[in-house]
Short mmCIF file of C-alpha atoms in Angstrom, two decimals:
data_model
loop_
_atom_site.label_atom_id
_atom_site.label_comp_id
_atom_site.label_asym_id
_atom_site.label_seq_id
_atom_site.Cartn_x
_atom_site.Cartn_y
_atom_site.Cartn_z
CA UNK J 138 3.29 12.18 20.27
CA UNK J 139 -0.46 11.85 18.62
CA UNK J 140 -3.14 12.42 21.37
CA UNK J 141 -6.52 10.90 21.89
CA UNK J 142 -8.88 13.89 22.28
CA UNK J 143 -10.97 13.63 25.59
CA UNK J 144 -13.75 15.75 26.52
CA UNK J 145 -14.21 16.14 30.52
CA UNK J 146 -17.91 16.04 32.04
CA UNK J 147 -18.78 18.01 35.15
CA UNK J 148 -18.10 15.86 38.07
CA UNK J 149 -17.58 15.75 41.81
CA UNK J 150 -15.38 12.77 41.95
CA UNK J 151 -11.70 12.63 42.49
CA UNK J 152 -9.78 14.85 40.31
CA UNK J 153 -7.30 11.90 38.83
CA UNK J 154 -10.17 10.03 37.29
CA UNK J 155 -12.71 12.04 35.72
CA UNK J 156 -15.25 11.12 33.71
CA UNK J 157 -14.43 10.93 29.95
CA UNK J 158 -16.30 10.79 26.66
CA UNK J 159 -15.03 9.29 23.76
CA UNK J 160 -16.45 9.40 20.68
CA UNK J 161 -19.50 9.63 22.51
CA UNK J 162 -19.55 7.32 24.89
CA UNK J 163 -19.48 8.02 28.48
CA UNK J 164 -16.84 6.08 30.79
CA UNK J 165 -17.82 6.37 34.10
CA UNK J 166 -14.56 4.15 35.23
CA UNK J 167 -13.41 6.37 38.72
CA UNK J 168 -10.73 3.70 39.31
CA UNK J 169 -8.67 4.11 36.40
CA UNK J 170 -6.43 6.77 36.28
CA UNK J 171 -4.85 6.74 32.84
CA UNK J 172 -6.98 4.40 30.76
CA UNK J 173 -5.69 2.01 28.43
CA UNK J 174 -8.13 1.93 25.12
CA UNK J 175 -8.41 -0.73 22.72
CA UNK J 176 -6.85 1.29 19.86
CA UNK J 177 -3.75 1.85 22.26
CA UNK J 178 -2.61 -1.89 22.19
CA UNK J 179 0.16 -2.71 20.22
CA UNK J 180 -0.64 -2.71 16.79
CA UNK J 181 1.55 -1.38 13.32
CA UNK J 182 -1.55 0.77 11.89
CA UNK J 183 -4.75 2.21 12.70
CA UNK J 184 -7.82 0.27 13.39
CA UNK J 185 -9.88 -0.83 10.41
CA UNK J 186 -13.36 -0.20 12.54
CA UNK J 187 -12.40 3.37 12.65
CA UNK J 188 -12.92 4.17 8.96
CA UNK J 189 -16.66 4.68 9.57
CA UNK J 190 -19.27 7.56 10.18
CA UNK J 191 -16.99 10.20 12.18
CA UNK J 192 -13.95 8.41 11.71
CA UNK J 193 -11.03 8.67 9.50
CA UNK J 194 -11.03 9.37 5.95
CA UNK J 195 -10.31 6.95 3.21
CA UNK J 196 -7.29 8.03 1.33
CA UNK J 197 -5.30 6.11 -1.19
CA UNK J 198 -2.01 7.10 -3.14
CA UNK J 199 -3.09 9.46 -5.79
CA UNK J 200 -5.80 10.92 -4.05
CA UNK J 201 -5.91 15.06 -4.43
CA UNK J 202 -7.35 17.57 -2.01
CA UNK J 203 -8.18 21.24 -2.24
CA UNK J 204 -9.41 21.53 -5.69
CA UNK J 205 -6.25 19.31 -6.92
CA UNK J 206 -3.69 21.26 -5.17
CA UNK J 207 -2.30 18.05 -3.03
CA UNK J 208 -1.41 15.00 -4.27
CA UNK J 209 -0.94 12.22 -2.21
CA UNK J 210 2.53 10.20 -2.38
CA UNK J 211 2.85 8.18 0.81
CA UNK J 212 1.66 7.57 4.12
CA UNK J 213 3.69 9.35 7.05
CA UNK J 214 1.79 7.97 10.03
CA UNK J 215 -1.55 8.21 12.45
CA UNK J 216 -2.91 8.66 15.64
CA UNK J 217 -6.07 8.32 17.56
CA UNK J 218 -7.99 11.34 15.80
CA UNK J 219 -6.17 11.89 12.34
CA UNK J 220 -3.88 10.16 9.76
CA UNK J 221 -0.85 11.74 8.16
CA UNK J 222 0.19 11.91 4.56
CA UNK J 223 3.13 12.92 2.73
CA UNK J 224 1.32 15.06 -0.43
CA UNK J 225 3.12 17.28 -3.06
CA UNK J 226 1.77 20.75 -3.01
CA UNK J 227 1.66 21.50 -6.92
CA UNK J 228 0.79 25.04 -6.60
CA UNK J 229 4.43 25.90 -4.48
CA UNK J 230 6.05 22.84 -5.85
CA UNK J 231 6.97 21.39 -2.23
CA UNK J 232 6.23 18.59 -0.30
CA UNK J 233 3.98 18.91 3.06
CA UNK J 234 2.70 17.00 5.43
CA UNK J 235 -0.93 16.61 5.26
CA UNK J 236 -3.09 15.95 8.28
CA UNK J 237 -6.52 14.67 7.90
CA UNK J 238 -8.65 14.89 11.12
CA UNK J 239 -11.58 12.41 11.75
CA UNK J 240 -14.52 13.77 10.83
CA UNK J 241 -16.84 13.72 14.27
CA UNK J 242 -17.72 17.13 15.25
CA UNK J 243 -15.95 16.66 18.58
CA UNK J 244 -12.35 16.26 16.74
CA UNK J 245 -13.27 18.92 14.10
CA UNK J 246 -13.81 21.20 17.11
CA UNK J 247 -10.95 20.54 18.54
CA UNK J 248 -8.66 20.60 15.52
CA UNK J 249 -10.37 24.20 14.87
CA UNK J 250 -9.26 25.31 18.46
CA UNK J 251 -5.28 24.05 17.49
CA UNK J 252 -5.65 26.05 14.01
CA UNK J 253 -6.38 28.98 16.02
CA UNK J 254 -3.74 28.95 18.42
CA UNK J 255 -1.30 27.63 15.42
CA UNK J 256 -2.47 30.84 13.36
CA UNK J 257 -1.72 32.87 16.35
CA UNK J 258 1.73 31.67 16.81
CA UNK J 259 2.18 32.24 12.97
CA UNK J 260 1.45 35.30 13.19
CA UNK J 261 3.83 36.04 15.61
CA UNK J 262 6.28 34.49 14.07
CA UNK J 263 6.12 36.48 11.04
CA UNK J 264 6.17 39.24 12.95
CA UNK J 265 9.41 38.01 14.56
CA UNK J 266 11.10 37.39 11.15
CA UNK J 267 10.17 40.81 9.72
CA UNK J 268 11.90 42.34 12.80
CA UNK J 269 15.44 40.65 12.72
CA UNK J 270 17.57 39.41 9.51
CA UNK J 271 18.10 35.77 8.67
CA UNK J 272 15.06 33.82 9.70
CA UNK J 273 16.50 30.76 8.46
CA UNK J 274 17.41 27.90 11.40
CA UNK J 275 20.78 28.33 12.39
CA UNK J 276 22.71 25.40 13.02
CA UNK J 277 24.83 26.95 15.40
CA UNK J 278 22.60 27.22 18.68
CA UNK J 279 24.98 29.15 20.62
CA UNK J 280 25.87 31.96 18.39
CA UNK J 281 21.66 32.09 17.61
CA UNK J 282 21.09 32.69 21.16
CA UNK J 283 23.71 35.66 21.36
CA UNK J 284 22.41 36.83 18.57
CA UNK J 285 18.88 37.12 19.84
CA UNK J 286 20.31 38.61 23.18
CA UNK J 287 21.98 41.00 21.06
CA UNK J 288 19.07 42.06 19.20
CA UNK J 289 16.22 41.47 21.43
CA UNK J 290 14.41 39.79 18.81
CA UNK J 291 12.40 36.38 19.53
CA UNK J 292 13.68 33.86 16.88
CA UNK J 293 12.01 30.77 19.12
CA UNK J 294 9.40 30.47 16.50
CA UNK J 295 12.24 28.52 14.20
CA UNK J 296 11.73 25.87 17.07
CA UNK J 297 7.70 25.90 16.72
CA UNK J 298 6.28 23.65 13.57
CA UNK J 299 4.24 26.05 11.70
CA UNK J 300 0.70 25.76 10.21
CA UNK J 301 1.07 26.46 6.38
CA UNK J 302 -2.41 25.78 5.32
CA UNK J 303 -5.67 24.44 6.50
CA UNK J 304 -9.28 23.19 4.84
CA UNK J 305 -12.27 21.56 5.07
CA UNK J 306 -12.64 18.37 2.64
CA UNK J 307 -16.04 16.59 1.91
CA UNK J 308 -15.66 13.34 1.72
CA UNK J 309 -19.29 12.60 0.87
CA UNK J 310 -21.54 9.96 2.60
CA UNK J 311 -21.02 7.04 0.33
CA UNK J 312 -17.52 5.96 1.40
CA UNK J 313 -16.13 4.55 4.76
CA UNK J 314 -15.11 7.59 6.82
CA UNK J 315 -17.00 9.73 4.83
CA UNK J 316 -18.34 13.43 5.86
CA UNK J 317 -16.33 16.78 6.26
CA UNK J 318 -13.08 16.60 7.72
CA UNK J 319 -10.58 19.09 8.77
CA UNK J 320 -7.43 19.11 6.93
CA UNK J 321 -4.12 20.50 8.23
CA UNK J 322 -0.94 21.25 6.14
CA UNK J 323 2.27 21.16 7.85
CA UNK J 324 6.02 21.17 7.04
CA UNK J 325 7.56 17.57 6.53
CA UNK J 326 9.62 16.70 9.90
CA UNK J 327 11.50 14.07 10.77
CA UNK J 328 11.57 11.38 13.50
CA UNK J 329 10.67 12.24 17.43
CA UNK J 330 13.16 12.20 20.41
CA UNK J 331 11.37 9.11 21.57
CA UNK J 332 12.87 7.41 18.13
CA UNK J 333 16.41 8.80 18.78
CA UNK J 334 16.21 7.91 22.30
CA UNK J 335 15.41 4.31 20.57
CA UNK J 336 18.55 4.50 18.16
CA UNK J 337 20.69 4.85 21.47
CA UNK J 338 19.18 1.82 22.98
CA UNK J 339 17.74 3.51 25.85
CA UNK J 340 21.24 4.45 27.31
CA UNK J 341 21.16 8.33 26.85
CA UNK J 342 21.85 10.73 24.21
CA UNK J 343 25.65 12.68 24.30
CA UNK J 344 25.63 15.29 26.61
CA UNK J 345 26.24 17.93 24.03
CA UNK J 346 23.55 16.59 21.72
CA UNK J 347 21.24 17.27 24.92
CA UNK J 348 22.39 20.41 25.81
CA UNK J 349 21.58 21.54 22.11
CA UNK J 350 18.15 19.75 21.91
CA UNK J 351 17.34 21.65 25.19
CA UNK J 352 18.65 24.96 23.98
CA UNK J 353 16.10 24.58 21.28
CA UNK J 354 13.47 23.45 23.16
CA UNK J 355 13.74 26.54 25.25
CA UNK J 356 13.91 28.39 22.76
CA UNK J 357 10.50 27.38 21.37
CA UNK J 358 8.76 27.63 24.89
CA UNK J 359 10.23 31.06 25.24
CA UNK J 360 8.51 31.95 21.89
CA UNK J 361 5.37 30.05 22.72
CA UNK J 362 5.14 31.54 26.76
CA UNK J 363 6.36 34.87 26.31
CA UNK J 364 5.30 36.00 22.70
CA UNK J 365 2.46 33.77 22.07
CA UNK J 366 1.12 33.40 25.66
CA UNK J 367 0.44 30.06 24.80
CA UNK J 368 0.96 27.09 27.31
CA UNK J 369 1.54 23.89 25.00
CA UNK J 370 1.06 21.47 28.29
CA UNK J 371 1.97 18.21 26.68
CA UNK J 372 5.83 18.49 26.37
CA UNK J 373 7.35 14.94 25.79
CA UNK J 374 9.89 13.08 23.55
CA UNK J 375 6.99 12.44 21.24
CA UNK J 376 5.96 15.91 20.48
CA UNK J 377 9.65 17.06 19.70
CA UNK J 378 10.44 16.41 16.05
CA UNK J 379 13.70 16.46 14.03
CA UNK J 380 13.63 19.17 11.12
CA UNK J 381 14.77 17.62 7.81
CA UNK J 382 17.24 20.50 6.11
CA UNK J 383 16.41 19.94 2.82
CA UNK J 384 13.38 17.84 2.37
CA UNK J 385 13.36 17.81 -1.56
CA UNK J 386 16.71 16.32 -1.55
CA UNK J 387 16.08 13.99 0.92
CA UNK J 388 12.90 12.97 -0.84
CA UNK J 389 14.77 12.35 -4.36
CA UNK J 390 17.40 10.44 -2.52
CA UNK J 391 14.74 8.28 -1.14
CA UNK J 392 12.72 7.34 -4.30
CA UNK J 393 16.12 6.23 -6.11
CA UNK J 394 16.93 4.13 -3.20
CA UNK J 395 13.09 2.51 -3.61
CA UNK J 396 13.68 2.28 -7.36
CA UNK J 397 16.94 -0.17 -6.99
CA UNK J 398 15.24 -1.81 -3.83
CA UNK J 399 12.03 -2.92 -6.29
CA UNK J 400 14.63 -3.61 -9.17
CA UNK J 401 16.61 -6.19 -7.12
CA UNK J 402 13.41 -7.51 -5.61
CA UNK J 403 13.94 -6.64 -2.11
CA UNK J 404 11.06 -4.24 -1.79
CA UNK J 405 8.84 -4.93 1.14
CA UNK J 406 5.66 -6.20 0.67
CA UNK J 407 3.38 -3.17 -0.55
CA UNK J 408 1.16 -1.87 1.38
CA UNK J 409 -1.20 -1.62 -0.97
CA UNK J 410 -1.81 -5.24 -0.86
CA UNK J 411 -3.12 -4.89 2.62
CA UNK J 412 -6.32 -6.54 3.38
CA UNK J 413 -8.92 -5.02 5.78
CA UNK J 414 -7.23 -6.27 8.92
CA UNK J 415 -4.19 -4.43 10.17
CA UNK J 416 -0.42 -5.88 8.84
CA UNK J 417 2.10 -6.53 10.96
CA UNK J 418 5.68 -4.85 10.55
CA UNK J 419 8.71 -6.87 12.29
CA UNK J 420 11.36 -4.61 14.04
CA UNK J 421 14.47 -5.31 12.09
CA UNK J 422 17.02 -7.63 14.49
CA UNK J 423 19.97 -5.49 14.13
CA UNK J 424 22.81 -6.30 16.77
CA UNK J 425 21.89 -3.06 18.44
CA UNK J 426 18.04 -3.87 18.34
CA UNK J 427 19.13 -7.46 19.92
CA UNK J 428 21.16 -6.07 22.61
CA UNK J 429 18.59 -3.26 23.59
CA UNK J 430 15.50 -5.62 23.06
CA UNK J 431 14.79 -6.32 27.00
CA UNK J 432 14.99 -2.34 28.16
CA UNK J 433 13.15 -1.33 24.79
CA UNK J 434 9.91 -3.91 25.82
CA UNK J 435 10.31 -2.90 29.21
CA UNK J 436 10.05 0.93 28.19
CA UNK J 437 7.03 0.04 25.77
CA UNK J 438 5.36 -1.44 28.58
CA UNK J 439 5.53 1.38 30.94
CA UNK J 440 4.78 3.62 27.94
CA UNK J 441 1.32 1.23 27.07
CA UNK J 442 0.12 1.20 30.75
CA UNK J 443 0.40 5.05 30.93
CA UNK J 444 -0.90 6.79 28.04
CA UNK J 445 -1.14 10.51 28.44
CA UNK J 446 -4.37 12.05 29.95
CA UNK J 447 -5.34 15.87 29.86
CA UNK J 448 -8.15 17.90 29.89
CA UNK J 449 -8.63 17.56 26.51
CA UNK J 450 -6.62 14.45 25.03
CA UNK J 451 -5.58 10.75 26.09
CA UNK J 452 -2.24 10.06 23.99
CA UNK J 453 -2.29 6.96 21.68
CA UNK J 454 -0.03 4.01 21.64
CA UNK J 455 3.88 4.64 21.36
CA UNK J 456 5.46 1.36 20.28
CA UNK J 457 9.07 0.47 19.86
CA UNK J 458 9.35 -0.52 16.30
CA UNK J 459 10.00 1.12 13.52
CA UNK J 460 6.73 2.86 13.16
CA UNK J 461 5.92 6.46 14.03
CA UNK J 462 2.73 7.74 15.49
CA UNK J 463 2.86 11.81 15.18
CA UNK J 464 1.11 14.88 13.60
CA UNK J 465 4.10 14.68 11.37
CA UNK J 466 5.61 11.43 12.12
CA UNK J 467 8.85 9.64 10.66
CA UNK J 468 9.07 9.20 6.79
CA UNK J 469 10.18 6.42 4.65
CA UNK J 470 8.74 6.20 0.77
CA UNK J 471 7.71 2.74 1.22
CA UNK J 472 5.04 3.97 -1.43
CA UNK J 473 2.19 1.48 -2.56
CA UNK J 474 1.22 1.42 -6.55
CA UNK J 475 -1.79 3.47 -7.28
CA UNK J 476 -4.61 1.23 -7.28
CA UNK J 477 -8.18 1.61 -8.33
CA UNK J 478 -10.31 3.02 -5.38
CA UNK J 479 -12.45 0.08 -3.34
CA UNK J 480 -15.53 0.33 -1.86
CA UNK J 481 -13.33 -0.91 1.40
CA UNK J 482 -10.56 1.08 3.14
CA UNK J 483 -7.40 -0.17 2.80
CA UNK J 484 -4.52 0.09 5.68
CA UNK J 485 -1.56 1.69 4.17
CA UNK J 486 1.46 1.20 5.92
CA UNK J 487 3.69 3.73 7.65
CA UNK J 488 7.56 3.70 7.96
CA UNK J 489 10.35 5.57 9.87
CA UNK J 490 13.07 7.58 8.75
CA UNK J 491 16.82 7.15 8.95
CA UNK J 492 18.29 10.01 10.72
CA UNK J 493 21.74 9.35 9.19
CA UNK J 494 20.35 9.27 5.63
CA UNK J 495 18.50 12.64 6.54
CA UNK J 496 21.83 14.11 7.52
CA UNK J 497 23.36 12.88 4.33
CA UNK J 498 26.17 11.29 6.34
CA UNK J 499 27.50 7.74 7.50
CA UNK J 500 25.87 5.75 9.97
CA UNK J 501 29.00 5.53 11.94
CA UNK J 502 29.72 9.43 11.55
CA UNK J 503 28.53 11.12 14.60
CA UNK J 504 29.05 14.67 13.33
CA UNK J 505 25.23 14.90 12.96
CA UNK J 506 25.16 15.21 16.75
CA UNK J 507 26.36 18.84 16.42
CA UNK J 508 24.18 19.58 13.68
CA UNK J 509 20.92 18.63 14.98
CA UNK J 510 17.74 20.66 15.22
CA UNK J 511 14.78 19.98 16.54
CA UNK J 512 10.69 21.76 16.64
CA UNK J 513 8.20 21.40 19.17
CA UNK J 514 4.87 20.03 17.31
CA UNK J 515 1.53 19.41 17.87
CA UNK J 516 -0.69 22.27 19.76
CA UNK J 517 -3.71 20.19 19.97
CA UNK J 518 -3.58 20.33 23.93
CA UNK J 519 -2.42 23.87 24.18
CA UNK J 520 -4.20 26.57 26.01
CA UNK J 521 -4.00 30.29 26.43
CA UNK J 522 -1.55 31.42 29.46
CA UNK J 523 -4.08 34.30 30.40
CA UNK J 524 -6.71 31.14 31.72
CA UNK J 525 -7.30 30.06 35.32
CA UNK J 526 -6.91 26.64 34.25
CA UNK J 527 -7.41 23.40 36.92
CA UNK J 528 -8.06 20.76 34.46
CA UNK J 529 -6.05 17.65 33.77
CA UNK J 530 -2.98 17.54 31.50
CA UNK J 531 0.17 16.17 30.58
CA UNK J 532 1.40 13.03 29.92
CA UNK J 533 1.81 10.89 33.01
CA UNK J 534 5.84 10.77 33.39
CA UNK J 535 5.55 14.70 32.40
CA UNK J 536 3.12 15.71 34.85
CA UNK J 537 3.60 18.50 37.29
CA UNK J 538 2.85 18.05 40.89
CA UNK J 539 0.50 21.39 40.87
CA UNK J 540 -1.56 19.52 38.30
CA UNK J 541 -1.70 16.35 40.38
CA UNK J 542 -3.20 18.24 43.49
CA UNK J 543 -5.37 20.43 41.15
CA UNK J 544 -3.82 24.01 41.72
CA UNK J 545 -4.13 26.56 38.68
CA UNK J 546 -1.20 26.22 36.11
CA UNK J 547 0.78 28.08 34.09
CA UNK J 548 3.31 27.99 31.57
CA UNK J 549 5.61 26.78 34.45
CA UNK J 550 4.11 23.50 33.56
CA UNK J 551 5.94 22.94 30.54
CA UNK J 552 9.35 23.90 32.35
CA UNK J 553 8.36 20.82 34.73
CA UNK J 554 7.54 18.76 31.85
CA UNK J 555 11.10 19.75 29.91
CA UNK J 556 13.18 18.94 33.30
CA UNK J 557 11.71 15.32 32.88
CA UNK J 558 12.39 15.10 29.46
CA UNK J 559 16.06 16.37 29.90
CA UNK J 560 16.78 13.56 32.30
CA UNK J 561 15.37 11.42 29.89
CA UNK J 562 17.47 12.12 27.15
CA UNK J 563 20.75 11.80 29.25
CA UNK J 564 19.83 8.50 30.91
CA UNK J 565 17.17 6.90 28.72
CA UNK J 566 14.89 6.42 31.45
CA UNK J 567 11.73 8.07 33.17
CA UNK J 568 12.50 10.60 35.75
CA UNK J 569 9.27 9.70 37.62
CA UNK J 570 7.43 6.34 36.76
CA UNK J 571 4.62 6.32 39.24
CA UNK J 572 3.04 2.61 39.93
CA UNK J 573 -0.47 2.08 41.47
CA UNK J 574 -1.29 -0.83 43.88
CA UNK J 575 -4.27 -2.41 45.66
CA UNK J 576 -4.06 0.60 48.36
CA UNK J 577 -2.78 3.58 46.58
CA UNK J 578 -2.83 5.23 42.98
CA UNK J 579 -0.44 6.72 40.79
CA UNK J 580 -0.95 10.17 41.87
CA UNK J 581 0.00 8.84 45.43
CA UNK J 582 3.18 7.31 44.12
CA UNK J 583 3.84 10.35 41.76
CA UNK J 584 3.87 12.60 44.63
CA UNK J 585 6.15 10.26 47.06
CA UNK J 586 8.72 9.89 44.10
CA UNK J 587 8.83 13.60 43.60
CA UNK J 588 8.86 14.59 47.39
CA UNK J 589 11.45 11.51 47.81
CA UNK J 590 13.83 13.33 44.95
CA UNK J 591 13.34 17.02 45.68
CA UNK J 592 13.00 16.90 49.22
CA UNK J 593 10.51 19.53 49.71
CA UNK J 594 6.57 20.01 49.97
CA UNK J 595 5.69 23.74 49.40
CA UNK J 596 2.83 25.02 51.46
CA UNK J 597 0.90 25.82 48.36
CA UNK J 598 1.30 22.16 47.31
CA UNK J 599 -0.42 21.02 50.51
CA UNK J 600 -3.32 23.86 50.70
CA UNK J 601 -3.39 25.17 47.47
CA UNK J 602 -4.85 22.55 45.43
CA UNK J 603 -8.64 21.31 44.91
CA UNK J 604 -7.55 17.95 46.01
CA UNK J 605 -4.67 18.39 48.16
CA UNK J 606 -6.35 17.32 51.29
CA UNK J 607 -6.64 13.96 49.74
CA UNK J 608 -2.68 13.84 49.42
CA UNK J 609 -1.41 15.75 52.75
CA UNK J 610 -3.24 15.55 56.18
CA UNK J 611 -3.16 18.82 58.69
CA UNK J 612 0.74 18.42 59.64
CA UNK J 613 1.63 18.66 55.79
CA UNK J 614 2.36 14.75 55.57
CA UNK J 615 1.51 12.49 53.05
CA UNK J 616 -1.63 10.54 53.89
CA UNK J 617 -0.62 7.84 52.16
CA UNK J 618 3.20 7.26 52.73
CA UNK J 619 4.78 5.52 55.89
CA UNK J 620 8.19 5.80 54.99
CA UNK J 621 10.09 8.21 52.41
CA UNK J 622 13.43 7.11 50.89
CA UNK J 623 15.03 10.33 50.56
CA UNK J 624 17.63 10.43 47.87
CA UNK J 625 19.78 13.51 45.93
CA UNK J 626 19.14 13.73 41.99
CA UNK J 627 22.85 14.23 41.80
CA UNK J 628 23.04 11.08 43.31
CA UNK J 629 20.91 9.41 41.28
CA UNK J 630 22.95 10.55 38.24
CA UNK J 631 26.25 9.61 39.92
CA UNK J 632 25.25 6.35 41.37
CA UNK J 633 22.87 4.95 39.18
CA UNK J 634 24.13 6.30 35.81
CA UNK J 635 27.66 6.54 36.61
CA UNK J 636 28.12 9.81 35.54
CA UNK J 637 31.49 11.91 37.04
CA UNK J 638 31.00 13.72 39.95
CA UNK J 639 31.31 17.37 38.44
CA UNK J 640 29.19 16.33 35.69
CA UNK J 641 26.41 15.06 38.07
CA UNK J 642 26.79 18.27 40.15
CA UNK J 643 26.43 20.86 37.04
CA UNK J 644 23.30 18.61 35.44
CA UNK J 645 21.85 18.18 38.72
CA UNK J 646 22.27 22.00 39.42
CA UNK J 647 20.14 22.67 36.10
CA UNK J 648 17.46 19.87 36.44
CA UNK J 649 16.62 21.29 40.04
CA UNK J 650 15.63 24.80 38.57
CA UNK J 651 12.91 23.27 36.11
CA UNK J 652 11.90 20.73 38.90
CA UNK J 653 11.22 23.40 41.51
CA UNK J 654 8.07 21.65 43.19
CA UNK J 655 6.92 25.67 44.09
CA UNK J 656 5.76 26.21 40.62
CA UNK J 657 6.28 30.14 41.72
CA UNK J 658 10.18 29.42 42.03
CA UNK J 659 10.77 27.41 38.83
CA UNK J 660 12.59 29.31 36.27
CA UNK J 661 11.01 30.58 33.03
CA UNK J 662 12.13 29.26 29.29
CA UNK J 663 13.77 32.66 28.97
CA UNK J 664 15.66 32.51 32.18
CA UNK J 665 16.74 29.04 31.51
CA UNK J 666 18.30 30.04 28.49
CA UNK J 667 21.04 31.93 30.21
CA UNK J 668 21.95 29.01 32.44
CA UNK J 669 25.66 28.11 32.68
CA UNK J 670 25.15 24.27 31.77
CA UNK J 671 23.65 25.32 28.75
CA UNK J 672 26.00 27.81 27.60
CA UNK J 673 29.38 26.02 28.96
#
């Protein structure tokens, strides 16, 4: 999920390949749509070289922040512009996720913009909570949604991660990664939907689980779109995280397990012993991992080749081992022993959370499928819905056609991304995975794949985008596609993924409402919540 900030500069070049500045470096390569950066190559932890001026803050276990309020206990994850730590809030006696942003002014500015949107959402959430009874997360999503309609009050804030606190931390100039860092405090959440799909070996999640997750995401999007006037712009599996019902009980349980591992000498190598190079963490080669390894590696190659690119950010590496790179990330208390501070940064390993342990059930027990609750995270790319935006947004595989051709976009771009995500949850595969060749770019192939599947080219797409003429001729035909191989979404579900005919029909009809190529006809989140497939 975690994303790399990109700051576009004015350019008359092709929309799909804007110039961008990364840490003050201007990269003028206009042939590379979705650049793969050095930090996005497969690795287990952040680059030690990023602990420099303007970079990560050097953190060790036991460090304190905000006048000793927050005490660092473990590392949760990392991303291009921040590291995230499990911390104990000594005032409220609870655990939190502490996100520490790089000190470069560009990253600080983006973090402050994110905070502004998060506080706006937080204010709306508090208003919604005060208007309706029972503000806690309700396990029964159907009943919760029906109660929403009855009360007329918005409870979607329950499915958007809330900012708890934020502050500045001055690390001084005498340590690697010194300077002033924006720090953001969030609730502790579990693994992402990408990790969840991995648990099912990318063969698709149970349909009822997908319905439950989809309802909750739509609840969150309806809150962001209609109540807050915010467009997320980067809906994807990495940005949907699983809520932990009782964080403190879970952490207590994990600490007990850690103590037993230590006493039996089976505790993993302590991250505190890491050198200034990045340590490796092998994948646990269970039978299920071995069976799905080829498929996982294929998906990993695709995700590494296609990092997200937006007007503000490019996403980081998303690897298929047990590590998670996200704002909240997955949590495992492989906590190193507190050591004396060194003048050199030490890379502390982050590990994954076991969802079955989180749900307090046996691994073979699938009852947690009906209790899973998710939250939308990372508003680092978000924009206010009242603007006239045309800049490039969304991760490649979830990018809407209006964005590709340079049209003004709105909150329906999030709905398109969700449609792609729902297909992925059901099948384990991308819906659209465009490829470039020597003659055509990824945007050309992306539009071909969209039109082949959805079988329509709205007039607005042909003439309404700043770059429409680069893709379409005067007859409304694709310039770079000699032959279109049309297929129906229903047939893809039935023939490729062996869904029963009735199920393929109902799912394809639901997906079509989110994948309407004409964004003016695409359903809103609020309307989709009433769809028969979700309520059946």
